[in-house]
């Protein structure tokens, strides 16, 4: 976890600002200062503890209500709901069929007109 | 020829069947991941009822979109992204600034005020309960960023993509939220 300005002592605040500009020099100065500053060390310890405690929360699983999945599945059953891919495929088939019907009817209509005009 | 038996413990097979529209297979997948989805939703929303709504919507969207899941990421990661997306939309829609009921997630007993004893605020035994309470007091959109970054370890790029914000906005939000958390921990009563 990177130190933020509020979590270091007054002495090291300008160093942190420098770190924002020149990470390599700034961070090494902060590290050197913090090596013998008890305030900074205490701050770091607190920050690390907060960070560790937050990260440990991921492992604490909260049980979902018993009705969650049955509710989802019953709402799938209630609707004619298919995964999008299947739905898209069905949609494509309908579109192709409609296009074929359209082309055939245009050709038929043109042929009929030609036959009539030549007759 | 005998039909191949269904391997209900094989996630790839469950995914393939779900993609083909097999609701039973999807139901097993959903059961397997429901607690993780609900946990994430609860941490993001800070409220059990809202978390249940978010989880339900996320699982429904997962069903509808399962055809687009290619399997290059883990199914759980894909499901998490959907959950975050649903939560972010629902929280933005509500835009409530009210605090979530604290006892919902936090069963830790009341601790002595740290106002008189600042060192108490950061004792391990106290810290978890205090952090949970402080998280619930954060504005919802700040909480989402802290939860994703500090609890779930997402990168700023992942957060930015999932929430539709810039990477720098994610960083700024996190920085402010951490400062706020820290102040809350110090002044917690
Ligand atoms: Zn210092």
PDB file of C-alpha atoms and ligand atoms in Angstrom:
ATOM      1  CA  UNK A   1       0.000   0.000   0.000  1.00  0.00           C
ATOM      2  CA  UNK A   2       1.462   3.370  -0.988  1.00  0.00           C
ATOM      3  CA  UNK A   3       1.722   5.950   1.728  1.00  0.00           C
ATOM      4  CA  UNK A   4      -0.568   8.930   1.374  1.00  0.00           C
ATOM      5  CA  UNK A   5       0.316  12.374   2.685  1.00  0.00           C
ATOM      6  CA  UNK A   6      -2.034  12.197   5.637  1.00  0.00           C
ATOM      7  CA  UNK A   7      -0.354   9.059   6.934  1.00  0.00           C
ATOM      8  CA  UNK A   8       3.169  10.346   7.411  1.00  0.00           C
ATOM      9  CA  UNK A   9       4.666  12.855   9.821  1.00  0.00           C
ATOM     10  CA  UNK A  10       5.223  16.531   8.997  1.00  0.00           C
ATOM     11  CA  UNK A  11       8.895  15.982   8.262  1.00  0.00           C
ATOM     12  CA  UNK A  12       8.234  13.460   5.537  1.00  0.00           C
ATOM     13  CA  UNK A  13       5.310  15.261   3.830  1.00  0.00           C
ATOM     14  CA  UNK A  14       7.562  17.263   1.488  1.00  0.00           C
ATOM     15  CA  UNK A  15       9.393  14.015   0.712  1.00  0.00           C
ATOM     16  CA  UNK A  16       6.137  12.326  -0.234  1.00  0.00           C
ATOM     17  CA  UNK A  17       5.315  15.274  -2.500  1.00  0.00           C
ATOM     18  CA  UNK A  18       8.741  14.861  -4.057  1.00  0.00           C
ATOM     19  CA  UNK A  19       7.959  11.167  -4.448  1.00  0.00           C
ATOM     20  CA  UNK A  20       4.909  12.100  -6.512  1.00  0.00           C
ATOM     21  CA  UNK A  21       7.206  14.016  -8.862  1.00  0.00           C
ATOM     22  CA  UNK A  22      10.274  11.814  -8.841  1.00  0.00           C
ATOM     23  CA  UNK A  23       9.216   8.390  -7.574  1.00  0.00           C
ATOM     24  CA  UNK A  24      12.698   6.899  -7.310  1.00  0.00           C
ATOM     25  CA  UNK A  25      14.409   9.694  -5.358  1.00  0.00           C
ATOM     26  CA  UNK A  26      11.304  10.707  -3.417  1.00  0.00           C
ATOM     27  CA  UNK A  27      10.452   7.194  -2.284  1.00  0.00           C
ATOM     28  CA  UNK A  28      14.010   6.393  -1.236  1.00  0.00           C
ATOM     29  CA  UNK A  29      14.165   9.615   0.820  1.00  0.00           C
ATOM     30  CA  UNK A  30      10.859   8.733   2.467  1.00  0.00           C
ATOM     31  CA  UNK A  31      12.114   5.227   3.170  1.00  0.00           C
ATOM     32  CA  UNK A  32      15.373   6.564   4.673  1.00  0.00           C
ATOM     33  CA  UNK A  33      13.478   9.022   6.848  1.00  0.00           C
ATOM     34  CA  UNK A  34      10.907   6.470   7.961  1.00  0.00           C
ATOM     35  CA  UNK A  35      13.733   4.109   8.902  1.00  0.00           C
ATOM     36  CA  UNK A  36      14.430   6.202  11.990  1.00  0.00           C
ATOM     37  CA  UNK A  37      11.181   8.114  12.521  1.00  0.00           C
ATOM     38  CA  UNK A  38       8.960   6.460  15.093  1.00  0.00           C
ATOM     39  CA  UNK A  39       5.914   8.502  14.089  1.00  0.00           C
ATOM     40  CA  UNK A  40       6.190   7.383  10.477  1.00  0.00           C
ATOM     41  CA  UNK A  41       6.754   3.781  11.534  1.00  0.00           C
ATOM     42  CA  UNK A  42       3.678   3.875  13.757  1.00  0.00           C
ATOM     43  CA  UNK A  43       1.658   5.356  10.880  1.00  0.00           C
ATOM     44  CA  UNK A  44       2.864   2.685   8.511  1.00  0.00           C
ATOM     45  CA  UNK A  45       1.998  -0.030  10.975  1.00  0.00           C
ATOM     46  CA  UNK A  46      -1.534   1.350  11.263  1.00  0.00           C
ATOM     47  CA  UNK A  47      -1.917   1.613   7.487  1.00  0.00           C
ATOM     48  CA  UNK A  48      -0.716  -1.949   7.019  1.00  0.00           C
ATOM     49  CA  UNK A  49      -3.058  -3.209   9.701  1.00  0.00           C
ATOM     50  CA  UNK A  50      -6.019  -1.461   8.074  1.00  0.00           C
ATOM     51  CA  UNK A  51      -5.022  -2.834   4.695  1.00  0.00           C
ATOM     52  CA  UNK A  52      -4.621  -6.384   6.000  1.00  0.00           C
ATOM     53  CA  UNK A  53      -7.961  -6.240   7.810  1.00  0.00           C
ATOM     54  CA  UNK A  54      -9.757  -5.009   4.673  1.00  0.00           C
ATOM     55  CA  UNK A  55      -8.102  -7.678   2.520  1.00  0.00           C
ATOM     56  CA  UNK A  56      -9.092 -10.382   5.016  1.00  0.00           C
ATOM     57  CA  UNK A  57     -12.763  -9.431   4.574  1.00  0.00           C
ATOM     58  CA  UNK A  58     -12.796 -11.167   1.185  1.00  0.00           C
ATOM     59  CA  UNK A  59     -12.598 -14.516   2.938  1.00  0.00           C
ATOM     60  CA  UNK A  60     -15.612 -13.819   5.169  1.00  0.00           C
ATOM     61  CA  UNK A  61     -18.430 -15.176   3.082  1.00  0.00           C
ATOM     62  CA  UNK A  62     -21.968 -14.012   3.852  1.00  0.00           C
ATOM     63  CA  UNK A  63     -24.582 -16.694   3.222  1.00  0.00           C
ATOM     64  CA  UNK A  64     -27.045 -15.846   0.479  1.00  0.00           C
ATOM     65  CA  UNK A  65     -30.757 -16.014   1.374  1.00  0.00           C
ATOM     66  CA  UNK A  66     -32.195 -19.500   0.755  1.00  0.00           C
ATOM     67  CA  UNK A  67     -34.657 -18.236  -1.844  1.00  0.00           C
ATOM     68  CA  UNK A  68     -32.123 -16.511  -4.071  1.00  0.00           C
ATOM     69  CA  UNK A  69     -31.397 -19.197  -6.679  1.00  0.00           C
ATOM     70  CA  UNK A  70     -34.911 -20.743  -6.662  1.00  0.00           C
ATOM     71  CA  UNK A  71     -36.241 -17.211  -7.242  1.00  0.00           C
ATOM     72  CA  UNK A  72     -33.928 -16.708 -10.204  1.00  0.00           C
ATOM     73  CA  UNK A  73     -34.758 -20.094 -11.724  1.00  0.00           C
ATOM     74  CA  UNK A  74     -38.510 -19.655 -11.277  1.00  0.00           C
ATOM     75  CA  UNK A  75     -38.347 -16.285 -12.995  1.00  0.00           C
ATOM     76  CA  UNK A  76     -36.527 -18.022 -15.873  1.00  0.00           C
ATOM     77  CA  UNK A  77     -39.330 -20.594 -15.999  1.00  0.00           C
ATOM     78  CA  UNK A  78     -41.995 -17.875 -15.927  1.00  0.00           C
ATOM     79  CA  UNK A  79     -40.548 -16.082 -18.939  1.00  0.00           C
ATOM     80  CA  UNK A  80     -39.583 -17.482 -22.316  1.00  0.00           C
ATOM     81  CA  UNK A  81     -36.049 -16.426 -21.579  1.00  0.00           C
ATOM     82  CA  UNK A  82     -33.140 -17.915 -23.468  1.00  0.00           C
ATOM     83  CA  UNK A  83     -29.475 -17.073 -23.371  1.00  0.00           C
ATOM     84  CA  UNK A  84     -28.723 -14.230 -25.787  1.00  0.00           C
ATOM     85  CA  UNK A  85     -26.644 -16.339 -28.132  1.00  0.00           C
ATOM     86  CA  UNK A  86     -29.461 -18.815 -28.743  1.00  0.00           C
ATOM     87  CA  UNK A  87     -31.866 -15.934 -29.093  1.00  0.00           C
ATOM     88  CA  UNK A  88     -29.564 -14.162 -31.529  1.00  0.00           C
ATOM     89  CA  UNK A  89     -29.270 -17.344 -33.612  1.00  0.00           C
ATOM     90  CA  UNK A  90     -33.052 -17.668 -33.747  1.00  0.00           C
ATOM     91  CA  UNK A  91     -33.307 -13.991 -34.683  1.00  0.00           C
ATOM     92  CA  UNK A  92     -30.753 -14.457 -37.454  1.00  0.00           C
ATOM     93  CA  UNK A  93     -32.707 -17.388 -38.875  1.00  0.00           C
ATOM     94  CA  UNK A  94     -35.912 -15.317 -38.919  1.00  0.00           C
ATOM     95  CA  UNK A  95     -34.088 -12.423 -40.622  1.00  0.00           C
ATOM     96  CA  UNK A  96     -32.586 -14.701 -43.293  1.00  0.00           C
ATOM     97  CA  UNK A  97     -35.959 -16.355 -43.973  1.00  0.00           C
ATOM     98  CA  UNK A  98     -37.612 -12.929 -44.301  1.00  0.00           C
ATOM     99  CA  UNK A  99     -34.868 -11.752 -46.686  1.00  0.00           C
ATOM    100  CA  UNK A 100     -35.265 -14.879 -48.859  1.00  0.00           C
ATOM    101  CA  UNK A 101     -39.051 -14.433 -49.000  1.00  0.00           C
ATOM    102  CA  UNK A 102     -38.528 -10.765 -49.932  1.00  0.00           C
ATOM    103  CA  UNK A 103     -36.072 -11.512 -52.765  1.00  0.00           C
ATOM    104  CA  UNK A 104     -38.265 -14.311 -54.149  1.00  0.00           C
ATOM    105  CA  UNK A 105     -41.373 -12.100 -54.200  1.00  0.00           C
ATOM    106  CA  UNK A 106     -39.499  -9.211 -55.916  1.00  0.00           C
ATOM    107  CA  UNK A 107     -38.174 -11.598 -58.611  1.00  0.00           C
ATOM    108  CA  UNK A 108     -41.633 -13.141 -59.090  1.00  0.00           C
ATOM    109  CA  UNK A 109     -43.240  -9.703 -59.357  1.00  0.00           C
ATOM    110  CA  UNK A 110     -40.609  -8.515 -61.929  1.00  0.00           C
ATOM    111  CA  UNK A 111     -41.018 -11.682 -64.015  1.00  0.00           C
ATOM    112  CA  UNK A 112     -44.804 -11.393 -63.953  1.00  0.00           C
ATOM    113  CA  UNK A 113     -44.589  -7.781 -65.194  1.00  0.00           C
ATOM    114  CA  UNK A 114     -42.157  -8.703 -67.989  1.00  0.00           C
ATOM    115  CA  UNK A 115     -44.351 -11.594 -69.103  1.00  0.00           C
ATOM    116  CA  UNK A 116     -47.391  -9.260 -69.130  1.00  0.00           C
ATOM    117  CA  UNK A 117     -45.579  -6.476 -71.039  1.00  0.00           C
ATOM    118  CA  UNK A 118     -44.238  -8.874 -73.721  1.00  0.00           C
ATOM    119  CA  UNK A 119     -47.656 -10.523 -74.134  1.00  0.00           C
TER     120      UNK A 119
ATOM    121  CA  UNK B   1     -25.250 -46.092 -28.063  1.00  0.00           C
ATOM    122  CA  UNK B   2     -25.387 -45.036 -24.409  1.00  0.00           C
ATOM    123  CA  UNK B   3     -25.660 -41.314 -23.621  1.00  0.00           C
ATOM    124  CA  UNK B   4     -22.619 -39.859 -21.849  1.00  0.00           C
ATOM    125  CA  UNK B   5     -23.434 -39.269 -18.147  1.00  0.00           C
ATOM    126  CA  UNK B   6     -23.622 -35.602 -17.113  1.00  0.00           C
ATOM    127  CA  UNK B   7     -20.729 -34.472 -14.930  1.00  0.00           C
ATOM    128  CA  UNK B   8     -22.441 -32.049 -12.600  1.00  0.00           C
ATOM    129  CA  UNK B   9     -19.197 -31.214 -10.820  1.00  0.00           C
ATOM    130  CA  UNK B  10     -17.450 -30.169 -14.040  1.00  0.00           C
ATOM    131  CA  UNK B  11     -17.783 -26.407 -14.425  1.00  0.00           C
ATOM    132  CA  UNK B  12     -16.889 -26.507 -18.144  1.00  0.00           C
ATOM    133  CA  UNK B  13     -19.659 -28.963 -18.812  1.00  0.00           C
ATOM    134  CA  UNK B  14     -22.128 -26.946 -16.745  1.00  0.00           C
ATOM    135  CA  UNK B  15     -21.161 -23.844 -18.716  1.00  0.00           C
ATOM    136  CA  UNK B  16     -21.508 -25.601 -22.063  1.00  0.00           C
ATOM    137  CA  UNK B  17     -24.930 -26.930 -21.093  1.00  0.00           C
ATOM    138  CA  UNK B  18     -26.021 -23.527 -19.772  1.00  0.00           C
ATOM    139  CA  UNK B  19     -24.984 -21.937 -23.058  1.00  0.00           C
ATOM    140  CA  UNK B  20     -27.183 -24.450 -24.834  1.00  0.00           C
ATOM    141  CA  UNK B  21     -30.118 -23.330 -22.670  1.00  0.00           C
ATOM    142  CA  UNK B  22     -29.993 -26.024 -19.944  1.00  0.00           C
ATOM    143  CA  UNK B  23     -31.598 -24.366 -16.915  1.00  0.00           C
ATOM    144  CA  UNK B  24     -30.733 -27.201 -14.558  1.00  0.00           C
ATOM    145  CA  UNK B  25     -27.045 -26.808 -15.358  1.00  0.00           C
ATOM    146  CA  UNK B  26     -27.287 -23.053 -14.826  1.00  0.00           C
ATOM    147  CA  UNK B  27     -29.130 -23.586 -11.554  1.00  0.00           C
ATOM    148  CA  UNK B  28     -26.203 -25.679 -10.273  1.00  0.00           C
ATOM    149  CA  UNK B  29     -23.714 -23.022 -11.383  1.00  0.00           C
ATOM    150  CA  UNK B  30     -25.785 -20.328  -9.669  1.00  0.00           C
ATOM    151  CA  UNK B  31     -26.021 -22.349  -6.452  1.00  0.00           C
ATOM    152  CA  UNK B  32     -22.289 -22.846  -6.484  1.00  0.00           C
ATOM    153  CA  UNK B  33     -21.497 -19.131  -6.819  1.00  0.00           C
ATOM    154  CA  UNK B  34     -24.471 -17.529  -5.042  1.00  0.00           C
ATOM    155  CA  UNK B  35     -22.749 -16.919  -1.679  1.00  0.00           C
ATOM    156  CA  UNK B  36     -19.765 -15.176  -3.280  1.00  0.00           C
ATOM    157  CA  UNK B  37     -22.075 -13.045  -5.407  1.00  0.00           C
ATOM    158  CA  UNK B  38     -24.213 -12.164  -2.396  1.00  0.00           C
ATOM    159  CA  UNK B  39     -21.155 -11.373  -0.262  1.00  0.00           C
ATOM    160  CA  UNK B  40     -19.795  -8.998  -2.902  1.00  0.00           C
ATOM    161  CA  UNK B  41     -23.224  -7.393  -3.355  1.00  0.00           C
ATOM    162  CA  UNK B  42     -23.602  -6.934   0.410  1.00  0.00           C
ATOM    163  CA  UNK B  43     -20.190  -5.327   0.721  1.00  0.00           C
ATOM    164  CA  UNK B  44     -20.929  -2.983  -2.171  1.00  0.00           C
ATOM    165  CA  UNK B  45     -24.491  -2.098  -1.169  1.00  0.00           C
ATOM    166  CA  UNK B  46     -24.154  -2.282   2.612  1.00  0.00           C
ATOM    167  CA  UNK B  47     -27.713  -3.555   2.848  1.00  0.00           C
ATOM    168  CA  UNK B  48     -29.025  -7.135   2.778  1.00  0.00           C
ATOM    169  CA  UNK B  49     -32.283  -6.462   0.911  1.00  0.00           C
ATOM    170  CA  UNK B  50     -30.574  -4.416  -1.756  1.00  0.00           C
ATOM    171  CA  UNK B  51     -27.820  -7.044  -1.975  1.00  0.00           C
ATOM    172  CA  UNK B  52     -30.458  -9.733  -2.586  1.00  0.00           C
ATOM    173  CA  UNK B  53     -31.967  -7.631  -5.414  1.00  0.00           C
ATOM    174  CA  UNK B  54     -28.529  -7.049  -6.919  1.00  0.00           C
ATOM    175  CA  UNK B  55     -27.612 -10.746  -6.701  1.00  0.00           C
ATOM    176  CA  UNK B  56     -30.871 -11.807  -8.332  1.00  0.00           C
ATOM    177  CA  UNK B  57     -30.449  -9.322 -11.178  1.00  0.00           C
ATOM    178  CA  UNK B  58     -26.796 -10.332 -11.619  1.00  0.00           C
ATOM    179  CA  UNK B  59     -27.671 -14.035 -11.905  1.00  0.00           C
ATOM    180  CA  UNK B  60     -30.460 -13.267 -14.382  1.00  0.00           C
ATOM    181  CA  UNK B  61     -28.070 -11.202 -16.485  1.00  0.00           C
ATOM    182  CA  UNK B  62     -25.522 -13.990 -16.296  1.00  0.00           C
ATOM    183  CA  UNK B  63     -28.130 -16.392 -17.706  1.00  0.00           C
ATOM    184  CA  UNK B  64     -29.062 -14.019 -20.513  1.00  0.00           C
ATOM    185  CA  UNK B  65     -25.443 -13.247 -21.354  1.00  0.00           C
ATOM    186  CA  UNK B  66     -23.903 -16.673 -20.857  1.00  0.00           C
ATOM    187  CA  UNK B  67     -23.607 -17.098 -24.616  1.00  0.00           C
ATOM    188  CA  UNK B  68     -21.086 -14.248 -24.660  1.00  0.00           C
ATOM    189  CA  UNK B  69     -18.937 -15.843 -21.923  1.00  0.00           C
ATOM    190  CA  UNK B  70     -15.996 -17.276 -23.835  1.00  0.00           C
ATOM    191  CA  UNK B  71     -14.189 -18.925 -20.948  1.00  0.00           C
ATOM    192  CA  UNK B  72     -10.956 -16.920 -21.305  1.00  0.00           C
ATOM    193  CA  UNK B  73     -11.569 -15.528 -17.799  1.00  0.00           C
ATOM    194  CA  UNK B  74     -12.804 -17.524 -14.824  1.00  0.00           C
ATOM    195  CA  UNK B  75     -16.582 -17.817 -14.612  1.00  0.00           C
ATOM    196  CA  UNK B  76     -16.486 -16.388 -11.077  1.00  0.00           C
ATOM    197  CA  UNK B  77     -14.572 -13.295 -12.275  1.00  0.00           C
ATOM    198  CA  UNK B  78     -17.099 -12.794 -15.068  1.00  0.00           C
ATOM    199  CA  UNK B  79     -19.957 -13.142 -12.573  1.00  0.00           C
ATOM    200  CA  UNK B  80     -18.248 -10.656 -10.229  1.00  0.00           C
ATOM    201  CA  UNK B  81     -18.002  -8.087 -13.030  1.00  0.00           C
ATOM    202  CA  UNK B  82     -21.706  -8.444 -13.744  1.00  0.00           C
ATOM    203  CA  UNK B  83     -22.505  -8.098 -10.024  1.00  0.00           C
ATOM    204  CA  UNK B  84     -20.406  -4.932  -9.744  1.00  0.00           C
ATOM    205  CA  UNK B  85     -22.057  -3.511 -12.832  1.00  0.00           C
ATOM    206  CA  UNK B  86     -25.569  -4.204 -11.524  1.00  0.00           C
ATOM    207  CA  UNK B  87     -24.686  -2.838  -8.082  1.00  0.00           C
ATOM    208  CA  UNK B  88     -23.181   0.339  -9.544  1.00  0.00           C
ATOM    209  CA  UNK B  89     -26.289   0.935 -11.689  1.00  0.00           C
ATOM    210  CA  UNK B  90     -28.684   0.309  -8.810  1.00  0.00           C
ATOM    211  CA  UNK B  91     -26.711   2.470  -6.392  1.00  0.00           C
ATOM    212  CA  UNK B  92     -26.507   5.281  -8.947  1.00  0.00           C
ATOM    213  CA  UNK B  93     -30.243   5.036  -9.528  1.00  0.00           C
ATOM    214  CA  UNK B  94     -30.979   5.261  -5.841  1.00  0.00           C
ATOM    215  CA  UNK B  95     -28.358   7.900  -5.037  1.00  0.00           C
ATOM    216  CA  UNK B  96     -29.348   7.675  -1.431  1.00  0.00           C
ATOM    217  CA  UNK B  97     -26.951   9.144   1.059  1.00  0.00           C
ATOM    218  CA  UNK B  98     -28.601   7.497   4.036  1.00  0.00           C
ATOM    219  CA  UNK B  99     -26.503   5.067   6.017  1.00  0.00           C
ATOM    220  CA  UNK B 100     -27.168   1.368   5.790  1.00  0.00           C
ATOM    221  CA  UNK B 101     -28.356  -0.383   8.940  1.00  0.00           C
ATOM    222  CA  UNK B 102     -25.138  -1.196  10.734  1.00  0.00           C
ATOM    223  CA  UNK B 103     -26.227  -4.395  12.444  1.00  0.00           C
ATOM    224  CA  UNK B 104     -26.838  -6.032   9.086  1.00  0.00           C
ATOM    225  CA  UNK B 105     -23.237  -6.849   8.293  1.00  0.00           C
ATOM    226  CA  UNK B 106     -21.596  -6.001  11.532  1.00  0.00           C
ATOM    227  CA  UNK B 107     -22.295  -8.264  14.450  1.00  0.00           C
ATOM    228  CA  UNK B 108     -19.312  -7.050  16.456  1.00  0.00           C
ATOM    229  CA  UNK B 109     -20.281  -5.829  19.905  1.00  0.00           C
ATOM    230  CA  UNK B 110     -19.984  -2.126  20.707  1.00  0.00           C
ATOM    231  CA  UNK B 111     -16.463  -1.120  21.608  1.00  0.00           C
ATOM    232  CA  UNK B 112     -15.263   1.639  23.921  1.00  0.00           C
ATOM    233  CA  UNK B 113     -14.922   5.083  22.401  1.00  0.00           C
ATOM    234  CA  UNK B 114     -11.584   5.718  20.767  1.00  0.00           C
ATOM    235  CA  UNK B 115     -12.061   9.426  21.283  1.00  0.00           C
ATOM    236  CA  UNK B 116     -10.464   9.178  24.724  1.00  0.00           C
ATOM    237  CA  UNK B 117      -8.153   6.308  23.745  1.00  0.00           C
ATOM    238  CA  UNK B 118      -7.037   6.786  20.118  1.00  0.00           C
ATOM    239  CA  UNK B 119      -4.802   3.693  20.243  1.00  0.00           C
ATOM    240  CA  UNK B 120      -7.928   1.557  20.784  1.00  0.00           C
ATOM    241  CA  UNK B 121      -9.150   2.397  17.294  1.00  0.00           C
ATOM    242  CA  UNK B 122      -6.359   0.400  15.696  1.00  0.00           C
ATOM    243  CA  UNK B 123      -6.233  -2.628  17.987  1.00  0.00           C
ATOM    244  CA  UNK B 124      -6.767  -5.734  15.918  1.00  0.00           C
ATOM    245  CA  UNK B 125      -9.693  -6.935  17.989  1.00  0.00           C
ATOM    246  CA  UNK B 126     -11.472  -3.633  17.464  1.00  0.00           C
ATOM    247  CA  UNK B 127     -10.356  -2.888  13.999  1.00  0.00           C
ATOM    248  CA  UNK B 128     -12.469  -5.307  12.000  1.00  0.00           C
ATOM    249  CA  UNK B 129     -15.765  -4.177  13.498  1.00  0.00           C
ATOM    250  CA  UNK B 130     -14.794  -0.537  13.279  1.00  0.00           C
ATOM    251  CA  UNK B 131     -13.739  -0.863   9.673  1.00  0.00           C
ATOM    252  CA  UNK B 132     -16.982  -2.570   8.724  1.00  0.00           C
ATOM    253  CA  UNK B 133     -18.976   0.178  10.363  1.00  0.00           C
ATOM    254  CA  UNK B 134     -16.819   2.883   8.790  1.00  0.00           C
ATOM    255  CA  UNK B 135     -17.223   1.283   5.350  1.00  0.00           C
ATOM    256  CA  UNK B 136     -20.993   1.401   5.745  1.00  0.00           C
ATOM    257  CA  UNK B 137     -20.810   5.102   6.569  1.00  0.00           C
ATOM    258  CA  UNK B 138     -18.867   5.935   3.416  1.00  0.00           C
ATOM    259  CA  UNK B 139     -20.855   7.394   0.512  1.00  0.00           C
ATOM    260  CA  UNK B 140     -21.975   4.457  -1.612  1.00  0.00           C
ATOM    261  CA  UNK B 141     -19.824   5.218  -4.649  1.00  0.00           C
ATOM    262  CA  UNK B 142     -16.699   5.670  -2.520  1.00  0.00           C
ATOM    263  CA  UNK B 143     -17.429   2.420  -0.724  1.00  0.00           C
ATOM    264  CA  UNK B 144     -17.611   0.564  -4.035  1.00  0.00           C
ATOM    265  CA  UNK B 145     -14.087   1.674  -4.957  1.00  0.00           C
ATOM    266  CA  UNK B 146     -12.611   0.823  -1.536  1.00  0.00           C
ATOM    267  CA  UNK B 147     -14.296  -2.592  -1.511  1.00  0.00           C
ATOM    268  CA  UNK B 148     -13.094  -3.461  -5.007  1.00  0.00           C
ATOM    269  CA  UNK B 149      -9.545  -2.213  -4.476  1.00  0.00           C
ATOM    270  CA  UNK B 150      -8.786  -2.975  -0.828  1.00  0.00           C
ATOM    271  CA  UNK B 151     -11.038  -5.972  -0.135  1.00  0.00           C
ATOM    272  CA  UNK B 152     -11.063  -7.712  -3.529  1.00  0.00           C
ATOM    273  CA  UNK B 153      -7.682  -6.491  -4.794  1.00  0.00           C
ATOM    274  CA  UNK B 154      -8.906  -5.240  -8.188  1.00  0.00           C
ATOM    275  CA  UNK B 155      -6.581  -3.002 -10.179  1.00  0.00           C
ATOM    276  CA  UNK B 156      -7.621   0.573 -10.934  1.00  0.00           C
ATOM    277  CA  UNK B 157      -7.894  -0.411 -14.597  1.00  0.00           C
ATOM    278  CA  UNK B 158     -10.380  -3.171 -13.720  1.00  0.00           C
ATOM    279  CA  UNK B 159     -12.372  -0.846 -11.469  1.00  0.00           C
ATOM    280  CA  UNK B 160     -12.426   1.877 -14.105  1.00  0.00           C
ATOM    281  CA  UNK B 161     -13.641  -0.549 -16.759  1.00  0.00           C
ATOM    282  CA  UNK B 162     -16.351  -2.086 -14.583  1.00  0.00           C
ATOM    283  CA  UNK B 163     -17.705   1.258 -13.357  1.00  0.00           C
ATOM    284  CA  UNK B 164     -17.265   3.194 -16.571  1.00  0.00           C
ATOM    285  CA  UNK B 165     -15.016   5.812 -14.960  1.00  0.00           C
ATOM    286  CA  UNK B 166     -11.429   6.839 -15.719  1.00  0.00           C
ATOM    287  CA  UNK B 167      -8.445   5.280 -13.972  1.00  0.00           C
ATOM    288  CA  UNK B 168      -7.546   8.625 -12.425  1.00  0.00           C
ATOM    289  CA  UNK B 169     -11.121   9.054 -11.151  1.00  0.00           C
ATOM    290  CA  UNK B 170     -10.825   5.644  -9.515  1.00  0.00           C
ATOM    291  CA  UNK B 171      -7.515   6.660  -7.887  1.00  0.00           C
ATOM    292  CA  UNK B 172      -8.864   9.982  -6.642  1.00  0.00           C
ATOM    293  CA  UNK B 173     -11.979   8.343  -5.255  1.00  0.00           C
ATOM    294  CA  UNK B 174      -9.923   5.705  -3.461  1.00  0.00           C
ATOM    295  CA  UNK B 175      -7.514   8.258  -2.015  1.00  0.00           C
ATOM    296  CA  UNK B 176     -10.376  10.374  -0.642  1.00  0.00           C
ATOM    297  CA  UNK B 177     -12.257   7.346   0.641  1.00  0.00           C
ATOM    298  CA  UNK B 178      -9.204   5.992   2.483  1.00  0.00           C
ATOM    299  CA  UNK B 179      -8.635   9.366   4.114  1.00  0.00           C
ATOM    300  CA  UNK B 180     -12.243   9.456   5.158  1.00  0.00           C
ATOM    301  CA  UNK B 181     -12.107   5.922   6.510  1.00  0.00           C
ATOM    302  CA  UNK B 182      -9.042   6.818   8.502  1.00  0.00           C
ATOM    303  CA  UNK B 183     -10.740   9.884  10.016  1.00  0.00           C
ATOM    304  CA  UNK B 184     -13.809   7.815  10.852  1.00  0.00           C
ATOM    305  CA  UNK B 185     -11.690   5.195  12.558  1.00  0.00           C
ATOM    306  CA  UNK B 186      -9.951   7.828  14.653  1.00  0.00           C
ATOM    307  CA  UNK B 187     -13.196   9.502  15.660  1.00  0.00           C
ATOM    308  CA  UNK B 188     -15.332   6.402  15.964  1.00  0.00           C
ATOM    309  CA  UNK B 189     -17.519   6.284  19.026  1.00  0.00           C
TER     310      UNK B 189
HETATM  311 ZN1  LIG C   1       8.442  10.864  10.043  1.00  0.00          ZN
END
